[in-house]
Amino acid sequence: MQCFMCGAEVGNDKVCYNCGADILLYKQIIYTSYVFYNQGLEKAKVRDLSGAIDSLKSSLQYYKYNTRARNLLGLCYYQTGEMVRALNEWVLSKNLQEEDNPDADRYLAEIESDPGLLTKTNSTIKKYNQAIEYCKAGSRDLAMIQLKKVVSQNPNFVKALQLLSLLYIQEKKYADARKFLSQAAKIDSNNTTTIRYIHEVKERLKEQNTGRRRKKNDVVTFADGNDTVIMSENSFRSMLDNSRASFMNILLGLVIGLLICFFLVVPTVRDNMTDDNTDTVLALNEELSDAKTENESLQTEIENLQSSLSAYDDKQDVATSYDNLFAAQNYYNEGDSVTAADYIQLVTRDVLGEQGQTAYDNLYASLSPTIIQGYYDDGNNFYTEENYESAITNFKTVVEIDETYNSGAALFLLGDCYRLTGETELALECFNRVVELYPSNKWGKQAKVYLAADDTELSATEVGE
């Protein structure tokens, strides 16, 4: 430990031997900082990251040169998906202690070794901020779209998971909210916000289940002569449980009644059965005919109701589509093409009128570069993360709109994703098309390499056979 006045090394003395400064209080402050650091370390080991962050912040408030606490704080931020805060702590740690700081050196070196990480982080932050703006403007659908992209790029971003869960709670989609809250709880097990949301979801689900399981047999009704007796089910069951002797008497009476019925009633029924069969069959035929007629009537009524419901849904979709079209046009006029592109993708063109479809086509043509660029960027991010299924979805959308996009880059990357997922025939189709369109650029040349490799493999197989 060094003296805070002159920097001389001090031992267990209360006063610095070099400058005479009183260092007792200074030692107590540093020891308190290490106590909070130990608490944060214990919490981090059990995935209580929010608690660890609070303890480590307290440690640094007492002693800002506690390098271990600062590096661990950056690591906790990194685990919760807050890359910017993590970088701030590690860079500050390196500035405060440039020498003998291996943890900060290792963390910063790992980030520098991945050149696409900072670009992806920047994109994630922009989308998260855009989602917050959508929430403030009341556009929950657009906010959820952005947050889903954020979570796909950074699955550990706890705040994005919490905000997405909150939006699902507001939309009354409690099962989806519980799924994302469970994911957040695995990352930070003792986050108070996550726990509060989980309790809220459980209460809402309990209310739904309680509403669905309404007790239909709370009361029991039966006739007693000319009177109708109504009593609670619990009381009725208690009466039966407390009347075993009466039950045995009733059972004995039933047995006697069955014997009388068998010896006296059954022979008479047998004699009359033959005469009644014909009447019974006729009556059943009439009932069956009436049932068929009623069934046809009900089927017609169901079809009419479905037609009415379909027309109502179409009207609802018309209003929503026009609202989204107007919103897209307004954002485009204000120069915000990204938001306009998000809104126009929510429009259902078929429900619009002739003028509406014309306006949609013109605006979509203007926003098409922005829409394609968005899908292409997302596809590139998924491709970098080796999430090839999601990358295929985005690149396929780009190719369907414009297969020549970016000089064949989207078409080549789509083929490469197919190759990496084992769909060889689709990959060869894409590579052949790239060679046809761009035989001389880098994408065409790389496609030729893959095609030549495939031909070589095929020839080797034939020789082996």
XYZ file of C-alpha atoms in Angstrom:
465
model
C 0.000 0.000 0.000
C 1.253 3.479 -0.873
C 0.804 6.735 1.021
C -1.806 8.960 -0.548
C 0.347 12.044 0.073
C 3.862 11.091 -1.059
C 3.426 7.660 -2.649
C 5.864 5.929 -0.322
C 5.288 2.280 0.609
C 3.728 1.942 4.068
C 3.246 -1.053 6.294
C 0.955 -1.468 9.275
C 1.850 1.922 10.749
C -0.793 4.577 11.350
C 1.517 7.344 10.134
C 3.643 7.530 6.981
C 7.294 7.375 7.945
C 8.256 9.519 4.932
C 5.905 12.507 5.115
C 4.212 11.990 8.473
C 0.666 11.885 7.041
C -2.057 10.151 9.050
C -2.973 7.111 6.908
C -5.256 5.251 9.323
C -8.504 6.576 7.795
C -7.050 6.065 4.328
C -6.415 2.378 5.115
C -9.958 1.961 6.431
C -11.362 3.416 3.205
C -9.285 1.013 1.078
C -10.265 -1.971 3.228
C -13.940 -1.008 2.843
C -13.445 -0.905 -0.925
C -12.024 -4.440 -0.864
C -14.942 -5.645 1.276
C -17.404 -4.426 -1.365
C -15.224 -5.995 -4.066
C -15.382 -9.374 -2.316
C -19.157 -9.053 -2.044
C -19.410 -8.269 -5.757
C -17.174 -11.219 -6.612
C -19.359 -13.625 -4.590
C -22.518 -12.313 -6.235
C -20.999 -12.567 -9.706
C -20.115 -16.216 -9.086
C -23.811 -17.065 -8.513
C -25.002 -14.982 -11.538
C -26.413 -12.182 -9.381
C -24.976 -9.664 -11.832
C -27.143 -6.688 -10.861
C -26.205 -7.160 -7.198
C -22.545 -7.552 -8.178
C -22.692 -4.311 -10.184
C -24.086 -2.403 -7.193
C -21.382 -3.779 -4.859
C -18.587 -3.043 -7.332
C -19.837 0.504 -7.863
C -19.737 1.026 -4.102
C -16.198 -0.389 -4.053
C -15.058 2.113 -6.680
C -16.765 4.989 -4.862
C -14.481 4.314 -1.895
C -11.318 3.696 -3.935
C -11.277 4.413 -7.676
C -7.869 2.761 -8.133
C -9.245 -0.674 -7.208
C -8.380 -2.173 -10.600
C -9.792 -5.621 -9.869
C -13.176 -4.161 -8.987
C -13.225 -2.022 -12.138
C -12.281 -4.911 -14.428
C -14.893 -7.162 -12.825
C -17.490 -4.395 -13.167
C -16.736 -4.208 -16.903
C -17.074 -7.987 -17.161
C -20.487 -7.864 -15.432
C -21.640 -5.174 -17.850
C -20.398 -7.330 -20.739
C -22.351 -10.350 -19.438
C -25.576 -8.296 -19.337
C -25.066 -7.152 -22.939
C -23.985 -3.568 -22.155
C -20.829 -3.514 -24.258
C -20.323 0.263 -24.177
C -20.252 0.417 -20.378
C -17.893 -2.552 -20.271
C -15.491 -0.824 -22.662
C -15.653 2.366 -20.597
C -14.613 0.519 -17.448
C -11.787 -1.426 -19.122
C -10.376 1.630 -20.904
C -10.541 3.640 -17.675
C -8.871 0.775 -15.814
C -6.066 0.753 -18.384
C -5.611 4.525 -18.079
C -5.480 4.433 -14.278
C -3.123 1.455 -14.175
C -1.260 1.116 -17.458
C 1.289 -1.382 -16.142
C 0.584 -4.767 -14.536
C -3.067 -4.851 -15.629
C -3.411 -8.218 -17.459
C -7.210 -8.494 -17.140
C -7.919 -5.212 -18.906
C -5.309 -6.047 -21.565
C -6.926 -9.420 -22.238
C -10.481 -8.084 -22.432
C -9.550 -5.231 -24.790
C -7.442 -7.556 -26.951
C -10.370 -9.959 -27.385
C -12.609 -7.110 -28.545
C -9.965 -5.803 -30.958
C -9.537 -9.308 -32.395
C -13.153 -9.274 -33.603
C -13.444 -6.295 -36.005
C -17.157 -6.835 -36.575
C -18.061 -6.780 -32.876
C -18.018 -3.010 -32.469
C -20.029 -2.540 -35.681
C -22.642 -5.016 -34.465
C -22.699 -3.338 -31.053
C -23.258 0.055 -32.659
C -26.115 -1.346 -34.758
C -27.655 -2.973 -31.681
C -27.543 0.263 -29.679
C -29.143 2.240 -32.515
C -31.973 -0.277 -32.812
C -32.505 -0.320 -29.045
C -32.674 3.495 -28.925
C -35.047 3.471 -31.897
C -37.266 0.978 -30.057
C -37.387 3.324 -27.049
C -38.476 6.170 -29.337
C -41.190 3.952 -30.803
C -42.376 3.155 -27.283
C -42.573 6.850 -26.425
C -44.581 7.453 -29.600
C -46.960 4.582 -28.775
C -45.853 2.386 -31.712
C -45.574 -0.912 -29.861
C -45.483 -3.074 -33.001
C -42.477 -1.255 -34.431
C -40.762 -1.270 -31.045
C -41.209 -5.035 -30.770
C -39.771 -5.512 -34.276
C -36.655 -3.532 -33.355
C -36.247 -5.280 -30.000
C -36.482 -8.711 -31.609
C -33.622 -7.684 -33.908
C -31.655 -6.441 -30.890
C -32.181 -9.705 -29.001
C -31.207 -11.778 -32.051
C -27.932 -9.821 -32.353
C -27.215 -9.623 -28.617
C -29.054 -12.403 -26.689
C -27.527 -11.259 -23.356
C -28.898 -7.695 -23.513
C -30.974 -7.844 -20.320
C -32.571 -4.395 -20.703
C -33.789 -5.258 -24.213
C -35.254 -8.548 -22.956
C -37.011 -6.716 -20.122
C -38.450 -4.033 -22.419
C -39.633 -6.634 -24.941
C -41.278 -8.608 -22.119
C -42.990 -5.458 -20.856
C -44.436 -4.813 -24.328
C -45.728 -8.392 -24.484
C -47.340 -7.894 -21.060
C -49.083 -4.768 -22.338
C -50.268 -6.747 -25.365
C -51.540 -9.476 -22.959
C -49.222 -12.072 -24.533
C -48.064 -13.420 -21.199
C -46.581 -16.695 -22.477
C -44.211 -14.821 -24.810
C -43.313 -12.401 -22.022
C -42.515 -15.293 -19.681
C -40.187 -16.826 -22.289
C -38.042 -13.687 -22.589
C -38.117 -13.086 -18.831
C -36.830 -16.617 -18.264
C -33.992 -15.859 -20.670
C -33.178 -12.664 -18.751
C -33.315 -14.518 -15.420
C -30.738 -17.034 -16.658
C -28.350 -14.182 -17.386
C -28.976 -12.150 -14.196
C -30.667 -14.335 -11.602
C -31.483 -11.659 -9.024
C -32.424 -8.662 -11.157
C -35.270 -6.942 -9.309
C -36.923 -5.667 -12.486
C -36.967 -9.152 -14.024
C -38.325 -10.682 -10.820
C -41.062 -8.043 -10.594
C -42.114 -8.674 -14.205
C -42.135 -12.446 -13.618
C -44.449 -12.020 -10.606
C -46.704 -9.794 -12.696
C -46.879 -12.389 -15.501
C -47.661 -15.165 -13.014
C -50.493 -13.124 -11.508
C -51.953 -12.339 -14.935
C -51.731 -15.984 -16.026
C -53.348 -17.055 -12.752
C -56.212 -14.614 -13.378
C -56.684 -15.995 -16.888
C -56.693 -19.586 -15.693
C -59.078 -18.737 -12.865
C -61.434 -17.093 -15.351
C -61.352 -20.136 -17.590
C -61.975 -22.619 -14.792
C -65.178 -21.148 -13.426
C -66.907 -23.663 -11.265
C -70.122 -24.712 -12.920
C -71.224 -26.981 -10.096
C -71.015 -24.580 -7.163
C -74.664 -25.400 -6.332
C -76.765 -28.553 -6.537
C -80.447 -28.327 -7.520
C -83.009 -31.119 -7.195
C -86.801 -31.462 -6.891
C -88.553 -32.450 -3.706
C -92.245 -32.881 -4.568
C -93.497 -29.521 -5.796
C -90.487 -27.705 -4.306
C -87.033 -27.120 -5.833
C -84.163 -27.478 -3.379
C -80.940 -25.527 -4.019
C -77.897 -26.151 -1.849
C -74.134 -25.753 -2.184
C -72.127 -28.603 -3.584
C -69.946 -28.759 -0.492
C -72.974 -28.994 1.738
C -74.461 -31.687 -0.460
C -71.274 -33.729 -0.310
C -71.050 -33.275 3.432
C -74.611 -34.509 3.776
C -73.759 -37.626 1.786
C -70.551 -38.263 3.709
C -72.312 -37.947 7.020
C -75.172 -40.281 6.056
C -73.555 -43.675 5.527
C -76.341 -45.546 7.247
C -78.973 -43.898 5.054
C -76.888 -44.706 2.001
C -76.853 -48.403 2.879
C -80.618 -48.350 3.269
C -80.994 -46.684 -0.118
C -78.709 -49.261 -1.689
C -80.723 -52.124 -0.206
C -83.915 -50.555 -1.538
C -82.413 -50.295 -5.019
C -81.465 -53.980 -4.994
C -85.003 -54.962 -4.005
C -86.441 -52.696 -6.683
C -84.216 -54.268 -9.343
C -85.366 -57.742 -8.347
C -89.023 -56.723 -8.588
C -88.334 -55.100 -11.972
C -86.629 -58.252 -13.254
C -89.414 -60.642 -12.251
C -92.468 -58.441 -12.946
C -91.654 -55.694 -15.448
C -89.242 -57.409 -17.857
C -91.704 -60.097 -19.078
C -94.309 -57.439 -19.889
C -91.718 -55.339 -21.733
C -90.684 -58.337 -23.812
C -94.266 -58.918 -24.875
C -94.747 -55.288 -25.961
C -91.286 -54.841 -27.554
C -92.198 -56.313 -30.947
C -95.256 -54.076 -31.342
C -93.332 -50.970 -30.359
C -90.306 -51.567 -32.631
C -92.037 -50.310 -35.757
C -93.291 -47.159 -34.063
C -89.852 -46.554 -32.572
C -88.093 -46.853 -35.948
C -90.546 -44.430 -37.562
C -90.137 -41.968 -34.735
C -86.342 -42.187 -34.993
C -86.488 -41.606 -38.745
C -88.566 -38.472 -38.216
C -86.159 -37.201 -35.556
C -83.190 -37.903 -37.838
C -84.817 -35.982 -40.693
C -85.535 -33.040 -38.405
C -81.938 -33.140 -37.118
C -80.550 -33.056 -40.683
C -82.756 -30.085 -41.551
C -81.653 -28.249 -38.410
C -77.992 -29.082 -39.130
C -78.243 -27.623 -42.649
C -79.829 -24.479 -41.229
C -77.067 -24.131 -38.626
C -74.379 -24.697 -41.266
C -75.849 -21.911 -43.410
C -75.934 -19.603 -40.393
C -72.284 -20.433 -39.597
C -71.234 -19.599 -43.161
C -73.069 -16.277 -42.984
C -71.385 -15.436 -39.679
C -67.982 -16.344 -41.082
C -68.584 -14.107 -44.096
C -69.563 -11.243 -41.795
C -66.498 -11.834 -39.622
C -64.248 -11.944 -42.661
C -65.690 -8.686 -43.942
C -65.166 -7.114 -40.504
C -61.556 -8.294 -40.389
C -60.967 -6.881 -43.862
C -62.390 -3.531 -42.745
C -60.127 -3.542 -39.720
C -57.136 -4.379 -41.923
C -58.094 -1.597 -44.347
C -58.057 1.012 -41.586
C -54.771 -0.267 -40.140
C -53.126 -0.444 -43.557
C -54.107 3.121 -44.423
C -52.840 4.360 -41.034
C -49.487 2.657 -41.617
C -49.331 3.978 -45.193
C -49.962 7.568 -44.008
C -47.370 7.155 -41.263
C -44.812 5.847 -43.762
C -45.504 8.777 -46.106
C -45.145 11.307 -43.283
C -41.842 9.854 -42.071
C -40.565 9.736 -45.662
C -41.476 13.397 -46.162
C -39.572 14.229 -42.958
C -36.488 12.450 -44.302
C -36.647 9.439 -41.965
C -36.488 6.645 -44.544
C -35.653 3.927 -42.001
C -38.836 4.454 -39.968
C -40.869 4.872 -43.152
C -39.552 1.510 -44.383
C -40.642 -0.161 -41.122
C -44.173 1.248 -41.424
C -44.709 0.429 -45.104
C -43.849 -3.227 -44.453
C -46.875 -3.357 -42.122
C -49.250 -2.334 -44.979
C -51.410 -4.992 -46.700
C -51.536 -3.789 -50.299
C -54.476 -5.966 -51.447
C -56.988 -4.260 -49.105
C -56.201 -0.771 -50.391
C -58.214 1.025 -53.024
C -56.885 1.936 -56.460
C -55.444 5.271 -55.336
C -54.082 3.702 -52.172
C -52.306 0.987 -54.151
C -50.816 3.610 -56.474
C -49.542 5.611 -53.511
C -48.200 2.421 -51.932
C -46.374 1.383 -55.125
C -44.778 4.823 -55.553
C -43.661 5.029 -51.930
C -42.449 1.424 -51.867
C -40.367 2.078 -54.987
C -38.764 5.073 -53.243
C -38.105 3.092 -50.040
C -37.013 -0.092 -51.772
C -33.258 0.680 -51.434
C -33.664 1.263 -47.686
C -35.737 -1.912 -47.246
C -33.269 -4.016 -49.208
C -30.327 -2.515 -47.322
C -31.968 -3.383 -44.001
C -32.499 -7.019 -44.979
C -28.985 -7.217 -46.415
C -27.390 -5.793 -43.246
C -29.363 -8.174 -41.025
C -28.388 -11.081 -43.269
C -24.724 -10.104 -43.002
C -24.964 -9.923 -39.204
C -26.566 -13.370 -38.998
C -23.979 -14.714 -41.464
C -21.148 -13.392 -39.278
C -22.749 -14.983 -36.205
C -23.075 -18.311 -38.123
C -26.853 -18.157 -37.750
C -27.305 -19.373 -41.324
C -31.049 -20.127 -41.160
C -31.857 -16.504 -40.277
C -29.293 -15.278 -42.814
C -31.018 -17.329 -45.543
C -34.368 -15.692 -44.739
C -32.920 -12.174 -45.102
C -30.751 -12.837 -48.177
C -33.629 -14.656 -49.866
C -35.836 -11.586 -49.388
C -33.135 -9.386 -50.944
C -32.719 -11.709 -53.931
C -36.467 -11.910 -54.509
C -36.553 -8.109 -54.754
C -33.301 -7.678 -56.707
C -31.035 -10.652 -57.423
C -28.318 -8.311 -58.759
C -28.088 -6.396 -55.493
C -24.572 -5.247 -54.577
C -23.100 -6.803 -57.737
C -24.323 -10.292 -56.841
C -23.137 -10.238 -53.211
C -26.552 -11.116 -51.755
C -27.040 -13.964 -54.266
C -23.564 -15.373 -53.557
C -23.992 -15.160 -49.762
C -27.370 -16.879 -50.060
C -25.687 -19.707 -51.957
C -22.900 -19.892 -49.377
C -25.487 -20.166 -46.565
C -27.160 -23.003 -48.459
C -23.735 -24.653 -48.840
C -22.980 -24.357 -45.130
C -26.374 -25.828 -44.166
C -25.970 -28.833 -46.498
C -28.498 -27.743 -49.164
C -26.069 -28.385 -52.041
C -28.523 -28.190 -54.962
C -29.844 -24.763 -53.925
C -26.274 -23.568 -53.356
C -25.218 -24.663 -56.872
C -28.219 -22.870 -58.394
C -27.181 -19.627 -56.687
C -23.504 -20.003 -57.665
C -24.381 -20.726 -61.316
C -26.608 -17.651 -61.403
C -23.819 -15.488 -59.943
C -21.425 -16.733 -62.617
C -23.994 -15.932 -65.326
C -24.556 -12.387 -64.051
C -21.060 -11.438 -62.875
C -18.425 -13.806 -64.263
C -15.531 -11.401 -63.696
C -16.061 -9.769 -60.263
C -14.953 -11.290 -56.970
C -18.324 -12.944 -56.278
C -18.369 -14.619 -59.686
C -14.785 -15.821 -59.306
C -15.473 -17.265 -55.853
C -18.622 -18.956 -57.175
C -16.523 -20.558 -59.936
C -14.176 -21.943 -57.273
C -17.068 -23.599 -55.437
C -18.519 -24.963 -58.689
C -15.139 -26.368 -59.725
C -14.708 -27.984 -56.306
C -18.120 -29.587 -56.626
C -17.303 -30.958 -60.106
C -14.016 -32.394 -58.817
C -15.795 -34.100 -55.942
C -18.376 -35.537 -58.345
C -15.710 -36.873 -60.695
C -13.849 -38.489 -57.804
C -17.066 -40.184 -56.727
C -17.661 -41.582 -60.225
C -14.109 -42.962 -60.430
C -14.547 -44.643 -57.043
C -17.686 -46.310 -58.220
